[in-house]
Coordinates of C-alpha atoms in Angstrom, one line a residue:
M428 CA 23.4 3.8 4.9
Q429 CA 20.2 5.4 3.5
N430 CA 20.3 9.0 2.4
N431 CA 17.4 9.8 4.6
T432 CA 17.5 13.6 5.0
K433 CA 14.9 16.2 4.4
K434 CA 16.8 17.6 1.5
S435 CA 17.0 14.3 -0.3
T436 CA 13.4 13.4 0.6
Y437 CA 12.0 16.7 -0.9
S438 CA 14.4 16.5 -3.8
W439 CA 13.1 13.0 -4.6
A440 CA 9.4 14.1 -4.2
L441 CA 9.9 17.1 -6.5
Y442 CA 10.5 14.7 -9.4
D443 CA 6.8 13.8 -9.2
W444 CA 6.0 17.6 -9.3
A445 CA 8.3 17.8 -12.3
N446 CA 7.0 15.0 -14.6
S447 CA 3.3 15.2 -13.6
A448 CA 3.3 18.2 -15.9
Y449 CA 3.6 15.8 -18.8
A450 CA 0.7 13.6 -17.4
T451 CA -1.6 16.6 -17.1
T452 CA -0.8 19.0 -19.9
V453 CA 0.2 16.5 -22.5
M454 CA -1.3 13.1 -21.9
A455 CA -4.6 14.1 -20.3
G456 CA -5.0 17.6 -21.5
F457 CA -3.8 19.2 -24.7
F458 CA -2.5 16.4 -26.8
P459 CA -5.8 14.6 -27.2
I460 CA -7.4 17.9 -28.2
F461 CA -4.6 19.0 -30.5
F462 CA -4.3 15.5 -32.0
K463 CA -7.9 15.5 -33.1
S464 CA -8.3 19.2 -34.2
Y465 CA -4.8 19.9 -35.5
Y466 CA -2.6 16.9 -36.1
S467 CA -5.5 14.8 -37.5
V468 CA -7.4 17.7 -39.2
G469 CA -9.7 16.2 -41.9
V470 CA -9.6 12.7 -40.4
D471 CA -12.8 11.1 -39.2
A472 CA -13.3 11.6 -35.5
T473 CA -13.7 7.9 -34.8
V474 CA -10.5 7.1 -36.8
S475 CA -8.5 9.7 -34.8
T476 CA -9.8 8.2 -31.6
A477 CA -8.6 4.8 -32.8
E478 CA -5.2 6.3 -33.7
L479 CA -4.8 7.8 -30.2
G480 CA -5.9 4.6 -28.5
F481 CA -3.3 2.6 -30.5
A482 CA -0.6 5.1 -29.6
N483 CA -1.4 4.8 -25.8
S484 CA -1.5 1.0 -26.1
L485 CA 1.8 0.7 -28.0
S486 CA 3.7 2.9 -25.6
S487 CA 2.4 0.9 -22.6
F488 CA 3.2 -2.4 -24.3
V489 CA 6.8 -1.4 -25.0
V490 CA 7.4 -0.5 -21.4
V491 CA 5.7 -3.8 -20.3
L492 CA 8.2 -5.7 -22.4
I493 CA 11.3 -4.0 -21.0
A494 CA 10.0 -3.5 -17.4
P495 CA 11.7 -6.6 -16.0
L496 CA 15.0 -5.5 -17.6
L497 CA 14.5 -2.0 -16.3
G498 CA 13.7 -3.3 -12.8
A499 CA 16.9 -5.4 -12.8
V500 CA 18.9 -2.3 -13.8
A501 CA 17.3 -0.4 -10.9
D502 CA 18.3 -3.2 -8.5
A503 CA 21.9 -2.7 -9.7
G504 CA 21.7 0.4 -7.5
S505 CA 24.2 2.8 -9.0
L506 CA 22.5 2.9 -12.3
K507 CA 19.0 4.1 -11.2
K508 CA 19.7 7.8 -11.5
R509 CA 21.4 7.4 -14.8
F510 CA 18.6 5.5 -16.4
L511 CA 15.9 7.7 -14.8
F512 CA 17.5 10.8 -16.5
L513 CA 17.9 8.9 -19.7
F514 CA 14.2 8.2 -19.9
A515 CA 13.3 11.6 -18.5
F516 CA 15.5 13.2 -21.3
L517 CA 13.5 11.1 -23.9
G518 CA 10.2 12.4 -22.4
I519 CA 11.4 16.0 -22.2
L520 CA 12.8 16.0 -25.7
M521 CA 9.6 14.4 -27.1
S522 CA 7.4 16.9 -25.3
A523 CA 9.3 19.8 -26.8
S524 CA 9.4 18.1 -30.2
L525 CA 5.6 18.1 -30.4
S526 CA 5.7 21.8 -30.9
L527 CA 7.5 21.2 -34.2
V528 CA 5.0 18.9 -35.8
E529 CA 3.0 20.5 -38.6
Q530 CA -0.8 20.5 -39.0
G531 CA -2.1 17.3 -40.5
N532 CA 1.0 15.2 -39.8
W533 CA -0.8 12.8 -37.3
Q534 CA 1.7 10.0 -38.0
M535 CA 4.7 12.0 -36.7
A536 CA 2.6 13.4 -33.8
A537 CA 1.6 9.8 -32.7
F538 CA 5.2 8.6 -33.1
I539 CA 6.6 11.4 -30.9
Y540 CA 3.8 11.0 -28.4
T541 CA 4.5 7.3 -28.1
L542 CA 8.2 7.9 -27.4
G543 CA 7.3 10.6 -24.9
N544 CA 5.0 8.2 -23.0
I545 CA 7.8 5.6 -22.9
G546 CA 10.1 8.2 -21.5
F547 CA 7.5 9.2 -18.9
M548 CA 6.6 5.7 -17.8
G549 CA 10.2 4.4 -18.0
S550 CA 11.6 7.1 -15.8
N551 CA 8.9 6.4 -13.1
I552 CA 10.3 2.9 -12.7
F553 CA 13.6 4.2 -11.6
Y554 CA 11.9 7.0 -9.6
D555 CA 10.1 4.4 -7.6
G556 CA 13.3 2.4 -7.2
L557 CA 14.9 5.4 -5.5
L558 CA 12.3 5.5 -2.7
P559 CA 14.3 3.3 -0.3
S560 CA 17.2 5.6 -0.7
V561 CA 15.2 8.6 0.7
S562 CA 13.1 6.8 3.3
D563 CA 13.0 4.1 6.0
D564 CA 10.4 1.8 7.4
K565 CA 9.0 4.5 9.6
N566 CA 8.4 7.2 7.0
V567 CA 8.1 5.3 3.7
D568 CA 4.3 5.8 3.5
Y569 CA 4.7 9.6 4.2
V570 CA 7.5 10.0 1.7
S571 CA 5.6 8.1 -1.0
G572 CA 2.4 10.1 -0.3
L573 CA 4.4 13.3 -0.4
G574 CA 5.4 12.6 -4.0
F575 CA 1.8 11.8 -4.9
A576 CA 0.6 15.0 -3.4
L577 CA 3.3 17.2 -5.0
G578 CA 2.5 15.5 -8.3
Y579 CA -1.2 16.6 -8.1
L580 CA -0.2 20.1 -7.1
G581 CA 2.7 20.7 -9.5
G582 CA 0.9 19.2 -12.5
G583 CA -2.2 21.1 -11.7
L584 CA -0.4 24.5 -11.3
L585 CA 1.4 24.3 -14.7
F586 CA -1.7 23.0 -16.3
A587 CA -3.7 25.9 -15.0
L588 CA -1.0 28.3 -16.4
N589 CA -1.2 26.5 -19.7
V590 CA -4.9 26.7 -19.8
F591 CA -4.7 30.5 -19.3
M592 CA -2.1 30.7 -22.1
V593 CA -4.5 28.9 -24.5
Q594 CA -7.6 30.8 -23.4
E595 CA -5.8 34.2 -23.7
P596 CA -3.0 33.7 -26.3
S597 CA -2.7 37.4 -27.1
F598 CA -1.9 38.2 -23.5
F599 CA 1.2 36.0 -23.9
G600 CA 2.1 37.3 -27.3
F601 CA 0.8 34.3 -29.3
A602 CA -1.0 34.8 -32.6
D603 CA -3.5 32.0 -32.0
K604 CA -4.4 29.1 -29.7
A605 CA -2.4 26.6 -31.8
L606 CA 0.9 28.4 -31.0
A607 CA -0.1 28.7 -27.3
I608 CA -0.6 24.9 -27.2
K609 CA 2.7 24.3 -28.8
A610 CA 4.3 26.7 -26.3
S611 CA 2.6 24.7 -23.6
F612 CA 4.4 21.5 -24.8
I613 CA 7.7 23.4 -24.5
S614 CA 6.8 24.7 -21.0
V615 CA 6.2 21.1 -19.9
A616 CA 9.7 20.2 -21.1
V617 CA 11.3 23.1 -19.3
W618 CA 9.2 22.4 -16.1
W619 CA 10.1 18.7 -16.2
A620 CA 13.8 19.4 -16.7
L621 CA 14.0 22.3 -14.1
F622 CA 12.4 20.5 -11.2
S623 CA 14.3 17.2 -11.9
L624 CA 17.5 19.0 -11.0
P625 CA 17.1 18.6 -7.2
L626 CA 16.9 14.8 -7.6
L627 CA 20.0 14.8 -9.8
L628 CA 22.0 17.0 -7.3
F629 CA 20.8 15.9 -3.8
V630 CA 19.6 12.3 -4.0
E631 CA 22.3 9.7 -3.5
E632 CA 21.9 6.0 -4.1
K633 CA 23.6 3.0 -2.7
K634 CA 26.5 1.9 -4.8
A635 CA 26.2 -1.6 -6.3
D636 CA 29.0 -4.1 -6.2
K637 CA 31.3 -4.0 -9.3
N638 CA 30.7 -6.4 -12.1
T639 CA 27.2 -7.4 -11.0
N640 CA 25.1 -5.5 -13.5
N641 CA 25.2 -8.1 -16.2
I642 CA 24.2 -10.8 -13.8
L643 CA 21.4 -8.7 -12.5
L644 CA 20.1 -8.1 -16.0
V645 CA 19.6 -11.8 -16.4
E646 CA 18.3 -12.3 -12.9
G647 CA 15.6 -9.6 -13.5
Y648 CA 13.7 -11.9 -15.8
L649 CA 14.4 -14.9 -13.5
R650 CA 13.0 -13.1 -10.5
L651 CA 9.9 -12.0 -12.4
K652 CA 9.3 -15.6 -13.5
K653 CA 9.7 -16.8 -9.9
T654 CA 7.4 -14.1 -8.5
F655 CA 4.8 -14.9 -11.3
Q656 CA 4.9 -18.6 -10.4
R657 CA 4.5 -17.8 -6.7
V658 CA 1.6 -15.4 -7.3
T659 CA -0.3 -17.8 -9.7
S660 CA 0.0 -20.6 -7.2
L661 CA -1.9 -18.5 -4.6
K662 CA -5.3 -18.6 -6.3
G663 CA -7.0 -16.0 -4.2
L664 CA -4.3 -13.5 -4.5
F665 CA -3.9 -14.1 -8.2
L666 CA -7.7 -13.6 -8.6
F667 CA -7.5 -10.2 -7.0
L668 CA -4.6 -9.2 -9.2
V669 CA -6.5 -10.1 -12.3
A670 CA -9.6 -8.2 -11.1
Y671 CA -7.4 -5.2 -10.3
W672 CA -5.7 -5.3 -13.7
L673 CA -9.1 -5.2 -15.4
Y674 CA -10.7 -2.4 -13.5
I675 CA -7.6 -0.3 -13.1
D676 CA -7.1 -0.6 -16.9
G677 CA -10.6 0.9 -17.2
V678 CA -9.7 3.7 -14.8
D679 CA -6.5 4.6 -16.7
T680 CA -8.4 4.4 -20.1
I681 CA -10.9 6.9 -18.9
I682 CA -8.1 9.2 -17.8
R683 CA -6.4 9.1 -21.2
M684 CA -9.4 9.0 -23.5
A685 CA -12.0 11.3 -21.8
V686 CA -10.9 14.5 -23.6
D687 CA -10.7 12.7 -27.0
Y688 CA -14.2 11.5 -26.5
G689 CA -15.5 15.0 -25.6
M690 CA -13.9 16.2 -28.8
A691 CA -15.6 13.5 -30.8
L692 CA -18.9 14.7 -29.5
G693 CA -18.2 18.2 -30.7
F694 CA -17.6 19.8 -27.3
D695 CA -15.5 23.0 -27.2
S696 CA -11.9 22.4 -26.1
K697 CA -12.2 25.2 -23.6
N698 CA -14.9 23.4 -21.6
L699 CA -13.0 20.1 -21.8
I700 CA -9.8 21.7 -20.3
M701 CA -11.7 23.4 -17.5
A702 CA -13.3 20.1 -16.7
L703 CA -9.9 18.5 -16.4
L704 CA -8.9 21.2 -13.9
I705 CA -11.8 20.1 -11.8
V706 CA -10.5 16.6 -11.8
Q707 CA -7.0 17.8 -10.9
F708 CA -7.9 19.9 -7.9
V709 CA -10.9 18.1 -6.5
G710 CA -9.2 14.7 -6.9
F711 CA -6.7 15.1 -4.0
P712 CA -9.1 16.0 -1.2
A713 CA -11.7 13.5 -2.6
T714 CA -9.1 10.7 -2.3
L715 CA -8.6 11.5 1.4
I716 CA -12.4 11.4 2.0
V717 CA -12.8 8.0 0.2
A718 CA -9.9 6.6 2.3
K719 CA -11.6 7.8 5.4
L720 CA -14.9 6.1 4.3
A721 CA -13.0 2.8 3.9
D722 CA -11.8 3.1 7.6
I723 CA -15.4 3.6 8.7
W724 CA -17.1 1.1 6.4
N725 CA -15.1 -1.6 4.6
T726 CA -12.3 -1.4 2.0
K727 CA -13.7 -3.9 -0.4
K728 CA -17.1 -2.4 -0.3
V729 CA -15.8 1.1 -1.0
I730 CA -13.8 -0.3 -4.0
Y731 CA -17.1 -1.7 -5.2
L732 CA -18.7 1.7 -4.7
C733 CA -15.9 3.3 -6.8
I734 CA -16.4 0.6 -9.6
S735 CA -20.1 1.3 -9.5
V736 CA -19.6 5.0 -9.9
Y737 CA -17.3 4.3 -12.9
I738 CA -19.9 2.1 -14.6
F739 CA -22.4 4.9 -14.1
I740 CA -19.9 7.4 -15.5
I741 CA -19.5 5.3 -18.6
I742 CA -23.3 4.9 -19.1
F743 CA -23.7 8.6 -18.5
A744 CA -20.9 9.4 -20.9
S745 CA -22.3 7.2 -23.7
M746 CA -25.6 9.1 -23.5
M747 CA -24.6 12.7 -22.8
Q748 CA -25.6 15.5 -25.2
D749 CA -24.6 18.8 -23.7
V750 CA -21.3 20.2 -22.5
Y751 CA -22.5 20.8 -19.0
E752 CA -22.8 17.1 -18.6
F753 CA -19.1 16.8 -19.3
Y754 CA -18.5 18.9 -16.2
I755 CA -20.7 16.5 -14.2
L756 CA -18.7 13.7 -15.6
A757 CA -15.4 15.3 -14.5
L758 CA -16.7 15.9 -11.0
L759 CA -17.8 12.3 -10.7
I760 CA -14.4 11.0 -11.9
S761 CA -12.6 13.3 -9.5
L762 CA -14.5 11.8 -6.6
V763 CA -13.3 8.2 -7.2
Q764 CA -10.2 8.3 -9.4
G765 CA -7.6 8.6 -6.6
G766 CA -9.7 6.6 -4.1
I767 CA -9.9 3.4 -6.1
Q768 CA -6.2 3.5 -6.7
A769 CA -5.3 4.1 -3.1
L770 CA -7.8 1.6 -1.7
S771 CA -6.7 -1.1 -4.2
R772 CA -3.1 -0.7 -2.9
S773 CA -4.1 -0.9 0.8
Y774 CA -6.5 -3.9 0.2
Y775 CA -3.6 -5.8 -1.5
A776 CA -1.2 -4.9 1.3
K777 CA -3.6 -6.5 3.9
M778 CA -3.3 -9.8 2.0
I779 CA 0.5 -10.2 1.9
P780 CA 3.0 -10.7 4.7
Q781 CA 5.2 -7.7 5.4
Q782 CA 8.4 -9.5 4.8
Y783 CA 7.4 -10.2 1.2
A784 CA 6.0 -6.8 0.5
A785 CA 8.8 -5.7 -1.9
E786 CA 8.5 -8.8 -4.0
F787 CA 4.7 -8.8 -4.3
F788 CA 4.3 -5.1 -4.7
G789 CA 6.8 -5.2 -7.5
F790 CA 4.5 -7.5 -9.3
Y791 CA 1.5 -5.3 -8.3
D792 CA 3.2 -2.2 -9.6
L793 CA 3.9 -3.9 -12.9
L794 CA 0.2 -4.5 -13.4
G795 CA -0.9 -1.1 -12.2
K796 CA 1.6 1.1 -14.0
F797 CA 1.3 -0.7 -17.3
A798 CA -2.4 -1.6 -17.4
V799 CA -3.2 0.9 -20.1
I800 CA -2.9 -1.5 -23.0
L801 CA -6.2 -3.4 -23.3
G802 CA -8.6 -0.4 -22.6
P803 CA -7.3 2.1 -25.3
L804 CA -6.9 -0.8 -27.7
L805 CA -10.5 -1.8 -27.0
V806 CA -11.7 1.8 -27.6
G807 CA -9.6 2.1 -30.7
V808 CA -10.9 -1.2 -32.3
V809 CA -14.5 -0.5 -31.5
A810 CA -14.3 3.1 -32.8
L811 CA -12.6 1.9 -36.0
F812 CA -15.1 -0.8 -36.8
S813 CA -18.3 0.8 -35.5
H814 CA -17.6 4.4 -36.4
N815 CA -19.4 5.2 -33.2
S816 CA -17.6 7.1 -30.4
R817 CA -20.3 6.5 -27.9
L818 CA -20.1 2.7 -28.4
A819 CA -16.3 2.9 -28.2
I820 CA -16.4 4.6 -24.7
A821 CA -19.2 2.3 -23.6
S822 CA -17.0 -0.7 -24.3
V823 CA -14.8 0.2 -21.4
S824 CA -17.6 -0.8 -19.0
I825 CA -16.7 -4.4 -19.8
L826 CA -13.4 -4.0 -17.9
F827 CA -15.1 -2.7 -14.8
I828 CA -17.8 -5.4 -14.9
L829 CA -15.3 -8.3 -15.3
G830 CA -13.1 -6.8 -12.6
A831 CA -16.1 -6.5 -10.2
L832 CA -17.2 -10.1 -10.9
L833 CA -13.7 -11.5 -10.1
L834 CA -13.4 -9.3 -7.0
F835 CA -16.6 -10.8 -5.7
F836 CA -14.8 -14.1 -5.2
V837 CA -11.9 -12.6 -3.3
D838 CA -12.1 -13.0 0.5
E839 CA -9.5 -10.9 2.1
E840 CA -9.1 -13.0 5.3
K841 CA -9.0 -16.3 3.4
V842 CA -6.5 -15.0 1.0
S843 CA -4.3 -13.6 3.7
K844 CA -4.4 -17.0 5.5
E845 CA -3.6 -18.8 2.2
V846 CA -0.6 -16.6 1.5
R847 CA 0.7 -16.8 5.0
E848 CA 0.5 -20.6 5.1
A849 CA 2.1 -21.0 1.7
L850 CA 5.0 -18.8 2.5
E851 CA 5.8 -20.2 6.0

């Protein structure tokens, strides 16, 4: 029996509200700024960009390595909540611990940030795994979307409060902005912990059969191998997945490295943070508009439109001189960020049979959630060797161009037919 009640549904969705605070305030917002101006004080701007890029890549790579194991544990049923809160606790603890790192100690800051990212991404695996426990075939899209919407709203609200704290530190009793930012890291930990409680208390999960967990741990890797073999045998589908992995890596790299790039250009952190707020609150309605455009026009064409906008964004970013241009950049990103993610998912769904959706989306999610390896690594390497932040951010365009080229050879109808025939 599924625990499909309004209480469990909203309790589940509130976890997205809870942990999105880490994604906005820490990952996208204050940590890149604080890492460059406080933790890495005295370090060359391009070197600190490389350090941040490597930290993002390392955390993603670790989760990629353990993802099949984590997915198998999630399939064990009765362990999903336990492991969700184990990883959530890691993320919460690391967020609060950032407030203890002293100025100039970039090594410790990068280490704690890497662990925090692992906690954030790892907990999301089990969070996704609990979706069937709070939904059914009729409302799964709504419930999934509810979590997404609450994540935008919750993360944005706390981020807005944190921005106010940093802009007006004396109003909150802080001696300077540095203390306000450290307090913001603690507020994320408190927010994340507090709004995780409904899931802990009111979401139940199906109990697994006894003595099956060890078997499932082994079978997790075997299932991943089987799915990989099946996907790679379907050339059209595999081509789309590679294209998706490339351009979505570019999208996620822009999300994580945009503020660091603005700092490298010498822009004031106040303006960078305000620009991020634009992305947060414009992004959600813009996503709905882009989705509507796909209904009117064509999904693949709108994905191409989004990729084209991103390539323009990167070219524009590599040449911008004034801080007002960063606001334009943020507005452009907010118009396509959610849209390209949503349409890629729906485009993929059109190509796979419904009865295989769980298996194939598991592989899709693995690529999507842990794509942020190549992009930050590319930015970090280019920044380190060229000592040119503009060239480093421009290098991300390679991911979008390659993804667009591969996507050109994907024919939705032919792929759908190929998949259907192969699986019959």
